mmCIF file of C-alpha atoms in Angstrom:
data_model
loop_
_atom_site.group_PDB
_atom_site.id
_atom_site.type_symbol
_atom_site.label_atom_id
_atom_site.label_comp_id
_atom_site.label_asym_id
_atom_site.label_seq_id
_atom_site.Cartn_x
_atom_site.Cartn_y
_atom_site.Cartn_z
ATOM 1 C CA UNK Q 1 -3.470 -5.908 -24.166
ATOM 2 C CA UNK Q 2 -1.555 -8.679 -22.566
ATOM 3 C CA UNK Q 3 -0.468 -11.633 -24.651
ATOM 4 C CA UNK Q 4 -1.586 -14.293 -22.212
ATOM 5 C CA UNK Q 5 -4.391 -16.366 -23.716
ATOM 6 C CA UNK Q 6 -5.687 -17.636 -20.417
ATOM 7 C CA UNK Q 7 -5.677 -14.241 -18.715
ATOM 8 C CA UNK Q 8 -6.121 -11.654 -21.461
ATOM 9 C CA UNK Q 9 -6.618 -8.119 -20.197
ATOM 10 C CA UNK Q 10 -7.691 -4.771 -21.587
ATOM 11 C CA UNK Q 11 -5.674 -1.706 -20.599
ATOM 12 C CA UNK Q 12 -7.315 1.600 -19.658
ATOM 13 C CA UNK Q 13 -5.426 4.831 -18.973
ATOM 14 C CA UNK Q 14 -7.543 7.179 -16.855
ATOM 15 C CA UNK Q 15 -5.779 10.554 -16.683
ATOM 16 C CA UNK Q 16 -2.368 8.908 -16.457
ATOM 17 C CA UNK Q 17 -3.257 6.004 -14.155
ATOM 18 C CA UNK Q 18 -3.166 2.586 -15.801
ATOM 19 C CA UNK Q 19 -5.719 -0.160 -15.149
ATOM 20 C CA UNK Q 20 -5.758 -3.723 -16.469
ATOM 21 C CA UNK Q 21 -9.158 -5.421 -16.530
ATOM 22 C CA UNK Q 22 -9.736 -9.044 -17.450
ATOM 23 C CA UNK Q 23 -11.702 -9.378 -20.672
ATOM 24 C CA UNK Q 24 -13.542 -12.341 -19.167
ATOM 25 C CA UNK Q 25 -14.914 -9.980 -16.515
ATOM 26 C CA UNK Q 26 -15.976 -7.414 -19.106
ATOM 27 C CA UNK Q 27 -17.874 -10.035 -21.111
ATOM 28 C CA UNK Q 28 -20.433 -10.141 -18.296
ATOM 29 C CA UNK Q 29 -21.386 -6.541 -19.205
ATOM 30 C CA UNK Q 30 -21.779 -6.711 -23.014
ATOM 31 C CA UNK Q 31 -23.723 -3.454 -23.459
ATOM 32 C CA UNK Q 32 -21.127 -1.272 -21.747
ATOM 33 C CA UNK Q 33 -18.509 0.993 -23.252
ATOM 34 C CA UNK Q 34 -15.686 -0.940 -21.610
ATOM 35 C CA UNK Q 35 -16.750 -4.216 -23.229
ATOM 36 C CA UNK Q 36 -17.447 -2.795 -26.705
ATOM 37 C CA UNK Q 37 -14.167 -2.948 -28.628
ATOM 38 C CA UNK Q 38 -15.576 -1.016 -31.608
ATOM 39 C CA UNK Q 39 -16.705 1.983 -29.573
ATOM 40 C CA UNK Q 40 -13.446 1.917 -27.628
ATOM 41 C CA UNK Q 41 -11.415 2.427 -30.811
ATOM 42 C CA UNK Q 42 -12.123 6.164 -30.556
ATOM 43 C CA UNK Q 43 -10.201 6.209 -27.265
ATOM 44 C CA UNK Q 44 -7.242 4.045 -28.337
ATOM 45 C CA UNK Q 45 -3.817 5.690 -27.992
ATOM 46 C CA UNK Q 46 -0.965 3.700 -29.617
ATOM 47 C CA UNK Q 47 1.675 5.704 -27.743
ATOM 48 C CA UNK Q 48 0.156 4.611 -24.417
ATOM 49 C CA UNK Q 49 -0.806 1.130 -25.634
ATOM 50 C CA UNK Q 50 -4.097 1.637 -23.814
ATOM 51 C CA UNK Q 51 -7.534 3.226 -24.083
ATOM 52 C CA UNK Q 52 -7.246 6.791 -22.764
ATOM 53 C CA UNK Q 53 -10.282 8.237 -20.968
ATOM 54 C CA UNK Q 54 -10.362 11.694 -19.431
ATOM 55 C CA UNK Q 55 -12.671 10.738 -16.574
ATOM 56 C CA UNK Q 56 -12.637 10.657 -12.778
ATOM 57 C CA UNK Q 57 -9.888 8.275 -11.632
ATOM 58 C CA UNK Q 58 -11.287 7.548 -8.178
ATOM 59 C CA UNK Q 59 -14.744 6.640 -9.455
ATOM 60 C CA UNK Q 60 -13.260 4.440 -12.169
ATOM 61 C CA UNK Q 61 -11.225 2.699 -9.466
ATOM 62 C CA UNK Q 62 -14.333 1.875 -7.483
ATOM 63 C CA UNK Q 63 -16.303 0.824 -10.544
ATOM 64 C CA UNK Q 64 -13.702 -1.504 -11.984
ATOM 65 C CA UNK Q 65 -11.540 -2.877 -9.203
ATOM 66 C CA UNK Q 66 -13.626 -3.702 -6.131
ATOM 67 C CA UNK Q 67 -17.100 -4.090 -7.598
ATOM 68 C CA UNK Q 68 -16.668 -6.375 -10.579
ATOM 69 C CA UNK Q 69 -17.375 -9.936 -9.592
ATOM 70 C CA UNK Q 70 -17.075 -13.252 -11.377
ATOM 71 C CA UNK Q 71 -20.210 -14.537 -9.667
ATOM 72 C CA UNK Q 72 -22.980 -15.405 -12.107
ATOM 73 C CA UNK Q 73 -25.694 -14.885 -9.525
ATOM 74 C CA UNK Q 74 -25.125 -11.204 -8.828
ATOM 75 C CA UNK Q 75 -23.331 -9.139 -11.450
ATOM 76 C CA UNK Q 76 -24.099 -5.819 -9.843
ATOM 77 C CA UNK Q 77 -21.960 -2.833 -8.939
ATOM 78 C CA UNK Q 78 -22.439 -1.604 -5.396
ATOM 79 C CA UNK Q 79 -21.657 1.832 -4.106
ATOM 80 C CA UNK Q 80 -19.947 1.932 -0.708
ATOM 81 C CA UNK Q 81 -21.088 4.424 1.890
ATOM 82 C CA UNK Q 82 -17.462 5.486 2.462
ATOM 83 C CA UNK Q 83 -17.178 7.098 -0.975
ATOM 84 C CA UNK Q 84 -16.297 10.781 -0.757
ATOM 85 C CA UNK Q 85 -18.161 11.811 -3.927
ATOM 86 C CA UNK Q 86 -21.864 12.331 -4.454
ATOM 87 C CA UNK Q 87 -24.316 9.791 -5.748
ATOM 88 C CA UNK Q 88 -25.137 12.099 -8.668
ATOM 89 C CA UNK Q 89 -21.511 12.230 -9.795
ATOM 90 C CA UNK Q 90 -21.219 8.477 -9.412
ATOM 91 C CA UNK Q 91 -24.310 7.929 -11.577
ATOM 92 C CA UNK Q 92 -23.012 10.328 -14.243
ATOM 93 C CA UNK Q 93 -19.854 8.276 -14.555
ATOM 94 C CA UNK Q 94 -21.900 5.087 -14.739
ATOM 95 C CA UNK Q 95 -23.992 6.585 -17.545
ATOM 96 C CA UNK Q 96 -20.856 7.445 -19.509
ATOM 97 C CA UNK Q 97 -19.640 3.864 -19.270
ATOM 98 C CA UNK Q 98 -23.202 2.540 -19.886
ATOM 99 C CA UNK Q 99 -23.066 0.724 -16.564
ATOM 100 C CA UNK Q 100 -26.129 2.257 -14.958
ATOM 101 C CA UNK Q 101 -28.284 -0.812 -15.562
ATOM 102 C CA UNK Q 102 -25.802 -2.855 -13.535
ATOM 103 C CA UNK Q 103 -25.796 -0.387 -10.644
ATOM 104 C CA UNK Q 104 -27.248 -1.755 -7.413
ATOM 105 C CA UNK Q 105 -27.748 0.405 -4.349
ATOM 106 C CA UNK Q 106 -27.246 -0.997 -0.898
ATOM 107 C CA UNK Q 107 -30.888 -0.661 0.208
ATOM 108 C CA UNK Q 108 -30.077 -1.818 3.705
ATOM 109 C CA UNK Q 109 -27.434 0.825 4.256
ATOM 110 C CA UNK Q 110 -29.317 3.597 2.457
ATOM 111 C CA UNK Q 111 -32.451 2.975 4.508
ATOM 112 C CA UNK Q 112 -30.468 3.182 7.729
ATOM 113 C CA UNK Q 113 -28.849 6.475 6.776
ATOM 114 C CA UNK Q 114 -32.181 7.907 5.623
ATOM 115 C CA UNK Q 115 -33.681 6.870 8.945
ATOM 116 C CA UNK Q 116 -31.021 8.791 10.870
ATOM 117 C CA UNK Q 117 -30.709 11.892 8.699
ATOM 118 C CA UNK Q 118 -33.214 13.645 10.939
ATOM 119 C CA UNK Q 119 -30.755 13.421 13.814
ATOM 120 C CA UNK Q 120 -28.677 16.588 13.545
ATOM 121 C CA UNK Q 121 -26.465 15.538 16.457
ATOM 122 C CA UNK Q 122 -25.223 12.427 14.617
ATOM 123 C CA UNK Q 123 -24.562 14.408 11.431
ATOM 124 C CA UNK Q 124 -22.672 17.041 13.415
ATOM 125 C CA UNK Q 125 -20.630 14.390 15.225
ATOM 126 C CA UNK Q 126 -19.761 12.625 11.973
ATOM 127 C CA UNK Q 127 -18.639 15.907 10.401
ATOM 128 C CA UNK Q 128 -16.403 16.774 13.339
ATOM 129 C CA UNK Q 129 -14.835 13.313 13.415
ATOM 130 C CA UNK Q 130 -14.104 13.326 9.694
ATOM 131 C CA UNK Q 131 -12.525 16.785 9.914
ATOM 132 C CA UNK Q 132 -10.386 15.694 12.871
ATOM 133 C CA UNK Q 133 -9.306 12.582 10.995
ATOM 134 C CA UNK Q 134 -8.131 14.672 8.023
ATOM 135 C CA UNK Q 135 -6.258 16.995 10.382
ATOM 136 C CA UNK Q 136 -4.595 13.969 12.014
ATOM 137 C CA UNK Q 137 -3.415 12.741 8.618
ATOM 138 C CA UNK Q 138 -1.830 16.132 7.880
ATOM 139 C CA UNK Q 139 -0.194 16.356 11.319
ATOM 140 C CA UNK Q 140 1.293 12.847 11.087
ATOM 141 C CA UNK Q 141 2.760 13.478 7.635
ATOM 142 C CA UNK Q 142 4.120 16.937 8.521
ATOM 143 C CA UNK Q 143 5.574 15.832 11.865
ATOM 144 C CA UNK Q 144 7.244 12.827 10.211
ATOM 145 C CA UNK Q 145 8.934 15.124 7.676
ATOM 146 C CA UNK Q 146 10.044 17.556 10.400
ATOM 147 C CA UNK Q 147 11.397 14.686 12.519
ATOM 148 C CA UNK Q 148 13.473 13.457 9.575
ATOM 149 C CA UNK Q 149 14.860 16.955 9.000
ATOM 150 C CA UNK Q 150 15.806 17.302 12.685
ATOM 151 C CA UNK Q 151 17.434 13.862 12.649
ATOM 152 C CA UNK Q 152 19.551 14.819 9.635
ATOM 153 C CA UNK Q 153 20.619 18.067 11.336
ATOM 154 C CA UNK Q 154 21.576 16.202 14.510
ATOM 155 C CA UNK Q 155 23.710 13.620 12.743
ATOM 156 C CA UNK Q 156 25.434 16.315 10.641
ATOM 157 C CA UNK Q 157 26.242 18.347 13.748
ATOM 158 C CA UNK Q 158 27.453 15.209 15.514
ATOM 159 C CA UNK Q 159 29.753 14.213 12.652
ATOM 160 C CA UNK Q 160 31.087 17.769 12.486
ATOM 161 C CA UNK Q 161 31.963 17.413 16.183
ATOM 162 C CA UNK Q 162 29.700 20.184 17.348
ATOM 163 C CA UNK Q 163 28.239 20.047 20.818
ATOM 164 C CA UNK Q 164 24.681 18.820 20.773
ATOM 165 C CA UNK Q 165 22.138 21.526 21.483
ATOM 166 C CA UNK Q 166 19.760 20.820 24.338
ATOM 167 C CA UNK Q 167 17.105 22.966 22.622
ATOM 168 C CA UNK Q 168 17.218 20.786 19.512
ATOM 169 C CA UNK Q 169 16.832 17.692 21.668
ATOM 170 C CA UNK Q 170 13.809 19.173 23.474
ATOM 171 C CA UNK Q 171 12.153 20.057 20.155
ATOM 172 C CA UNK Q 172 12.867 16.534 18.915
ATOM 173 C CA UNK Q 173 11.246 14.944 21.973
ATOM 174 C CA UNK Q 174 8.196 17.230 21.747
ATOM 175 C CA UNK Q 175 7.718 16.345 18.070
ATOM 176 C CA UNK Q 176 7.979 12.635 18.866
ATOM 177 C CA UNK Q 177 5.339 12.974 21.588
ATOM 178 C CA UNK Q 178 3.044 14.888 19.210
ATOM 179 C CA UNK Q 179 3.443 12.118 16.648
ATOM 180 C CA UNK Q 180 2.585 9.386 19.155
ATOM 181 C CA UNK Q 181 -0.397 11.311 20.504
ATOM 182 C CA UNK Q 182 -1.729 11.993 16.978
ATOM 183 C CA UNK Q 183 -1.441 8.329 16.016
ATOM 184 C CA UNK Q 184 -3.510 7.277 19.018
ATOM 185 C CA UNK Q 185 -6.031 10.082 18.533
ATOM 186 C CA UNK Q 186 -6.525 9.031 14.918
ATOM 187 C CA UNK Q 187 -7.380 5.536 16.091
ATOM 188 C CA UNK Q 188 -9.756 6.948 18.707
ATOM 189 C CA UNK Q 189 -11.644 8.844 15.984
ATOM 190 C CA UNK Q 190 -11.862 5.675 13.906
ATOM 191 C CA UNK Q 191 -13.287 3.738 16.830
ATOM 192 C CA UNK Q 192 -15.977 6.373 17.371
ATOM 193 C CA UNK Q 193 -16.882 6.274 13.668
ATOM 194 C CA UNK Q 194 -17.199 2.501 13.806
ATOM 195 C CA UNK Q 195 -19.314 2.650 16.956
ATOM 196 C CA UNK Q 196 -21.670 5.110 15.272
ATOM 197 C CA UNK Q 197 -21.927 2.868 12.233
ATOM 198 C CA UNK Q 198 -22.706 -0.176 14.363
ATOM 199 C CA UNK Q 199 -25.132 1.843 16.452
ATOM 200 C CA UNK Q 200 -26.995 2.924 13.324
ATOM 201 C CA UNK Q 201 -27.290 -0.702 12.271
ATOM 202 C CA UNK Q 202 -28.023 -2.421 15.563
ATOM 203 C CA UNK Q 203 -30.203 0.084 17.444
ATOM 204 C CA UNK Q 204 -33.061 0.230 14.991
ATOM 205 C CA UNK Q 205 -36.636 -0.314 16.058
ATOM 206 C CA UNK Q 206 -38.191 -3.657 15.278
ATOM 207 C CA UNK Q 207 -40.481 -2.029 12.759
ATOM 208 C CA UNK Q 208 -37.542 -0.557 10.879
ATOM 209 C CA UNK Q 209 -35.710 -3.874 10.943
ATOM 210 C CA UNK Q 210 -38.731 -5.632 9.516
ATOM 211 C CA UNK Q 211 -38.923 -3.114 6.691
ATOM 212 C CA UNK Q 212 -35.259 -3.662 5.932
ATOM 213 C CA UNK Q 213 -35.707 -7.431 5.963
ATOM 214 C CA UNK Q 214 -38.471 -7.094 3.389
ATOM 215 C CA UNK Q 215 -36.192 -5.051 1.157
ATOM 216 C CA UNK Q 216 -32.919 -6.926 1.461
ATOM 217 C CA UNK Q 217 -31.436 -9.957 3.087
ATOM 218 C CA UNK Q 218 -29.998 -9.437 6.548
ATOM 219 C CA UNK Q 219 -27.861 -12.555 6.328
ATOM 220 C CA UNK Q 220 -24.960 -10.748 4.671
ATOM 221 C CA UNK Q 221 -21.888 -10.532 6.815
ATOM 222 C CA UNK Q 222 -21.089 -6.990 7.860
ATOM 223 C CA UNK Q 223 -17.370 -6.334 8.056
ATOM 224 C CA UNK Q 224 -15.661 -3.041 8.846
ATOM 225 C CA UNK Q 225 -11.909 -2.679 9.054
ATOM 226 C CA UNK Q 226 -10.768 0.334 11.041
ATOM 227 C CA UNK Q 227 -7.286 1.777 10.781
ATOM 228 C CA UNK Q 228 -6.588 0.733 14.381
ATOM 229 C CA UNK Q 229 -6.917 -2.868 13.131
ATOM 230 C CA UNK Q 230 -4.492 -2.174 10.309
ATOM 231 C CA UNK Q 231 -0.975 -3.652 10.493
ATOM 232 C CA UNK Q 232 0.285 -0.375 9.023
ATOM 233 C CA UNK Q 233 -0.788 1.408 12.230
ATOM 234 C CA UNK Q 234 1.093 -1.139 14.338
ATOM 235 C CA UNK Q 235 4.207 -0.658 12.190
ATOM 236 C CA UNK Q 236 3.932 3.129 12.513
ATOM 237 C CA UNK Q 237 3.499 2.869 16.267
ATOM 238 C CA UNK Q 238 6.590 0.658 16.611
ATOM 239 C CA UNK Q 239 8.731 2.964 14.468
ATOM 240 C CA UNK Q 240 7.559 6.098 16.284
ATOM 241 C CA UNK Q 241 8.165 4.520 19.708
ATOM 242 C CA UNK Q 242 11.638 3.248 18.791
ATOM 243 C CA UNK Q 243 12.555 6.617 17.339
ATOM 244 C CA UNK Q 244 11.500 8.328 20.589
ATOM 245 C CA UNK Q 245 13.399 5.826 22.778
ATOM 246 C CA UNK Q 246 16.571 6.046 20.678
ATOM 247 C CA UNK Q 247 16.416 9.848 20.804
ATOM 248 C CA UNK Q 248 16.439 9.730 24.608
ATOM 249 C CA UNK Q 249 19.247 7.163 24.740
ATOM 250 C CA UNK Q 250 21.444 9.017 22.259
ATOM 251 C CA UNK Q 251 21.718 12.113 24.459
ATOM 252 C CA UNK Q 252 24.194 10.518 26.888
ATOM 253 C CA UNK Q 253 25.817 8.128 24.390
ATOM 254 C CA UNK Q 254 28.808 8.815 22.178
ATOM 255 C CA UNK Q 255 28.033 6.163 19.579
ATOM 256 C CA UNK Q 256 27.056 7.205 16.053
ATOM 257 C CA UNK Q 257 24.833 4.130 15.703
ATOM 258 C CA UNK Q 258 22.174 5.760 17.889
ATOM 259 C CA UNK Q 259 21.868 8.617 15.403
ATOM 260 C CA UNK Q 260 21.810 6.259 12.406
ATOM 261 C CA UNK Q 261 19.106 4.016 13.881
ATOM 262 C CA UNK Q 262 17.014 6.974 15.014
ATOM 263 C CA UNK Q 263 17.223 8.534 11.551
ATOM 264 C CA UNK Q 264 16.340 5.216 9.908
ATOM 265 C CA UNK Q 265 13.153 4.809 11.964
ATOM 266 C CA UNK Q 266 12.166 8.409 11.231
ATOM 267 C CA UNK Q 267 12.436 7.806 7.495
ATOM 268 C CA UNK Q 268 10.496 4.563 7.776
ATOM 269 C CA UNK Q 269 7.602 6.621 9.114
ATOM 270 C CA UNK Q 270 7.454 8.360 5.724
ATOM 271 C CA UNK Q 271 6.299 5.097 4.120
ATOM 272 C CA UNK Q 272 2.737 6.188 4.888
ATOM 273 C CA UNK Q 273 3.269 9.472 3.006
ATOM 274 C CA UNK Q 274 5.317 8.217 0.051
ATOM 275 C CA UNK Q 275 3.997 4.682 -0.435
ATOM 276 C CA UNK Q 276 0.290 4.863 0.310
ATOM 277 C CA UNK Q 277 -0.433 2.154 -2.257
ATOM 278 C CA UNK Q 278 2.042 -0.194 -0.553
ATOM 279 C CA UNK Q 279 0.364 0.437 2.810
ATOM 280 C CA UNK Q 280 -2.988 -0.395 1.227
ATOM 281 C CA UNK Q 281 -1.556 -3.649 -0.155
ATOM 282 C CA UNK Q 282 -0.242 -4.610 3.297
ATOM 283 C CA UNK Q 283 -3.726 -4.127 4.782
ATOM 284 C CA UNK Q 284 -5.367 -6.155 2.018
ATOM 285 C CA UNK Q 285 -2.887 -9.009 2.389
ATOM 286 C CA UNK Q 286 -3.380 -9.138 6.148
ATOM 287 C CA UNK Q 287 -7.140 -9.656 5.695
ATOM 288 C CA UNK Q 288 -6.988 -11.982 2.691
ATOM 289 C CA UNK Q 289 -5.435 -15.297 3.636
ATOM 290 C CA UNK Q 290 -5.524 -16.903 0.195
ATOM 291 C CA UNK Q 291 -4.099 -13.843 -1.573
ATOM 292 C CA UNK Q 292 -1.448 -13.457 1.106
ATOM 293 C CA UNK Q 293 -0.327 -17.057 0.710
ATOM 294 C CA UNK Q 294 -0.213 -16.761 -3.076
ATOM 295 C CA UNK Q 295 1.703 -13.473 -3.058
ATOM 296 C CA UNK Q 296 4.238 -14.446 -0.420
ATOM 297 C CA UNK Q 297 4.765 -17.884 -1.947
ATOM 298 C CA UNK Q 298 5.662 -16.238 -5.265
ATOM 299 C CA UNK Q 299 8.001 -13.820 -3.521
ATOM 300 C CA UNK Q 300 9.694 -16.547 -1.474
ATOM 301 C CA UNK Q 301 10.085 -18.669 -4.598
ATOM 302 C CA UNK Q 302 11.841 -15.770 -6.324
ATOM 303 C CA UNK Q 303 14.203 -15.133 -3.384
ATOM 304 C CA UNK Q 304 14.998 -18.826 -2.893
ATOM 305 C CA UNK Q 305 15.718 -19.224 -6.615
ATOM 306 C CA UNK Q 306 18.119 -16.271 -6.577
ATOM 307 C CA UNK Q 307 19.834 -17.638 -3.456
ATOM 308 C CA UNK Q 308 20.181 -21.144 -4.922
ATOM 309 C CA UNK Q 309 21.625 -19.888 -8.220
ATOM 310 C CA UNK Q 310 24.102 -17.598 -6.452
ATOM 311 C CA UNK Q 311 25.327 -20.340 -4.100
ATOM 312 C CA UNK Q 312 25.558 -23.003 -6.812
ATOM 313 C CA UNK Q 313 27.395 -20.868 -9.394
ATOM 314 C CA UNK Q 314 29.503 -19.128 -6.736
ATOM 315 C CA UNK Q 315 30.773 -22.382 -5.238
ATOM 316 C CA UNK Q 316 31.451 -23.722 -8.750
ATOM 317 C CA UNK Q 317 33.651 -20.696 -9.473
ATOM 318 C CA UNK Q 318 35.380 -21.112 -6.119
ATOM 319 C CA UNK Q 319 36.216 -24.767 -6.823
ATOM 320 C CA UNK Q 320 37.396 -23.875 -10.332
ATOM 321 C CA UNK Q 321 39.729 -21.141 -9.069
ATOM 322 C CA UNK Q 322 41.015 -23.363 -6.261
ATOM 323 C CA UNK Q 323 42.065 -26.058 -8.755
ATOM 324 C CA UNK Q 324 43.618 -23.568 -11.133
ATOM 325 C CA UNK Q 325 47.171 -24.289 -12.298
ATOM 326 C CA UNK Q 326 48.120 -20.624 -12.259
ATOM 327 C CA UNK Q 327 51.006 -19.877 -9.932
ATOM 328 C CA UNK Q 328 49.859 -18.419 -6.623
ATOM 329 C CA UNK Q 329 46.248 -17.758 -7.562
ATOM 330 C CA UNK Q 330 44.344 -15.202 -5.486
ATOM 331 C CA UNK Q 331 41.583 -17.248 -3.847
ATOM 332 C CA UNK Q 332 38.782 -15.316 -2.173
ATOM 333 C CA UNK Q 333 36.394 -16.611 0.460
ATOM 334 C CA UNK Q 334 33.450 -18.669 -0.895
ATOM 335 C CA UNK Q 335 31.011 -16.005 0.287
ATOM 336 C CA UNK Q 336 32.694 -13.435 -1.971
ATOM 337 C CA UNK Q 337 32.109 -15.651 -4.999
ATOM 338 C CA UNK Q 338 28.431 -15.961 -4.056
ATOM 339 C CA UNK Q 339 28.254 -12.185 -3.641
ATOM 340 C CA UNK Q 340 29.945 -11.726 -7.027
ATOM 341 C CA UNK Q 341 27.384 -13.973 -8.783
ATOM 342 C CA UNK Q 342 24.559 -12.134 -7.009
ATOM 343 C CA UNK Q 343 25.691 -8.850 -8.561
ATOM 344 C CA UNK Q 344 26.050 -10.359 -12.022
ATOM 345 C CA UNK Q 345 22.553 -11.896 -11.947
ATOM 346 C CA UNK Q 346 20.946 -8.636 -10.879
ATOM 347 C CA UNK Q 347 22.740 -6.652 -13.626
ATOM 348 C CA UNK Q 348 24.878 -4.680 -11.178
ATOM 349 C CA UNK Q 349 28.626 -4.313 -11.607
ATOM 350 C CA UNK Q 350 30.570 -5.990 -8.823
ATOM 351 C CA UNK Q 351 33.099 -3.168 -8.651
ATOM 352 C CA UNK Q 352 30.400 -0.498 -8.615
ATOM 353 C CA UNK Q 353 29.155 -1.497 -5.159
ATOM 354 C CA UNK Q 354 31.884 -1.996 -2.590
ATOM 355 C CA UNK Q 355 30.615 -2.240 0.944
ATOM 356 C CA UNK Q 356 32.548 -0.742 3.844
ATOM 357 C CA UNK Q 357 30.531 -2.134 6.725
ATOM 358 C CA UNK Q 358 27.773 -4.607 7.532
ATOM 359 C CA UNK Q 359 25.146 -1.871 7.264
ATOM 360 C CA UNK Q 360 26.309 -0.836 3.788
ATOM 361 C CA UNK Q 361 26.331 -4.500 2.744
ATOM 362 C CA UNK Q 362 22.686 -4.901 3.829
ATOM 363 C CA UNK Q 363 21.685 -1.680 2.066
ATOM 364 C CA UNK Q 364 23.411 -2.781 -1.154
ATOM 365 C CA UNK Q 365 21.565 -6.110 -1.135
ATOM 366 C CA UNK Q 366 18.204 -4.400 -0.552
ATOM 367 C CA UNK Q 367 18.800 -1.756 -3.229
ATOM 368 C CA UNK Q 368 19.900 -4.277 -5.845
ATOM 369 C CA UNK Q 369 16.840 -6.417 -5.143
ATOM 370 C CA UNK Q 370 14.535 -3.424 -5.533
ATOM 371 C CA UNK Q 371 16.108 -2.454 -8.871
ATOM 372 C CA UNK Q 372 15.959 -6.002 -10.205
ATOM 373 C CA UNK Q 373 13.764 -5.969 -13.361
ATOM 374 C CA UNK Q 374 12.419 -9.437 -12.591
ATOM 375 C CA UNK Q 375 11.246 -8.328 -9.141
ATOM 376 C CA UNK Q 376 9.460 -5.334 -10.688
ATOM 377 C CA UNK Q 377 7.622 -7.664 -13.080
ATOM 378 C CA UNK Q 378 6.643 -9.939 -10.185
ATOM 379 C CA UNK Q 379 5.353 -6.932 -8.217
ATOM 380 C CA UNK Q 380 3.178 -5.865 -11.173
ATOM 381 C CA UNK Q 381 1.761 -9.384 -11.389
ATOM 382 C CA UNK Q 382 0.956 -9.218 -7.660
ATOM 383 C CA UNK Q 383 -1.054 -6.034 -8.220
ATOM 384 C CA UNK Q 384 -2.981 -7.629 -11.072
ATOM 385 C CA UNK Q 385 -3.692 -10.790 -9.079
ATOM 386 C CA UNK Q 386 -5.043 -8.785 -6.163
ATOM 387 C CA UNK Q 387 -7.087 -6.550 -8.507
ATOM 388 C CA UNK Q 388 -5.681 -3.409 -6.905
#
């Protein structure tokens, strides 16, 4: 548990994945396993400092993170239609956690899908689109990895002063075009899925709509976020386009920077494969104004504090060395003193990181910021604040 009195949390380890849930949220469900501290003692693991449960991680994610609400008017858990597991499996997990009494089905959505289950054409179309979407995911990830491998081979051959192979360049261009086409086709599939969903909601007969109105309220706002609306897609599209353009420009150029930039954009495309959670956070922040402001304000406060401390202490050291009575003191530029303090604050030896160019200097600054323990703690607090 966390030591904060105002925001005390209970830690759950579900097959290796750690979750922190506010105890104040669990109090709303007193008859559940998660809220009963005595029953949970059987699952306590001191080595993990958490309650270990060998259950389905994805279902636990959807039970705990998006569906718990602090509202006193509706403390119900809703099941989204986009879940990939069956309703039976979902109910079994709810029974284990004693949460079944708090389970609330989306009658509006369920009625619509039941109304259209007789249409085999819609079911067939949905199946094909979902299969194509999964294939697009695999193609994008595989092509991104292959593009990075080709980029590394090209820069190695270039540095070894070998003549660039025209066949390798053609393969590189074809792979880039496949990547761009797959990105757009993925968005096309998402648009069709959204159109079907809206069609199923909006093209109902008046009789069906009246039945739905009697069951549930139709005043709820219906929001769907497709991946083509995601900022991650825009970032991927920019990186893929720049990588393709730089590949074409580098064929007639003799500058190594073209290879370095092209390779950098290729590796940035792997963010989707390696940092899926970060991509999810970017999407959430883009559609949550208050959370975005809170998260970025904390991050900017951290960066500004580091910058202020480095400048203030660095200039103090510079003035001290300038007024030193030692014969012929070696006085460095003020920026070097600031850079020296930056390394000391972030627990990195100044002599261990010696830059040779502007690019290496930028990479050193980014890497030292990422490895900063304080930044890691701030990132964990961001995740907890956003309930991810």
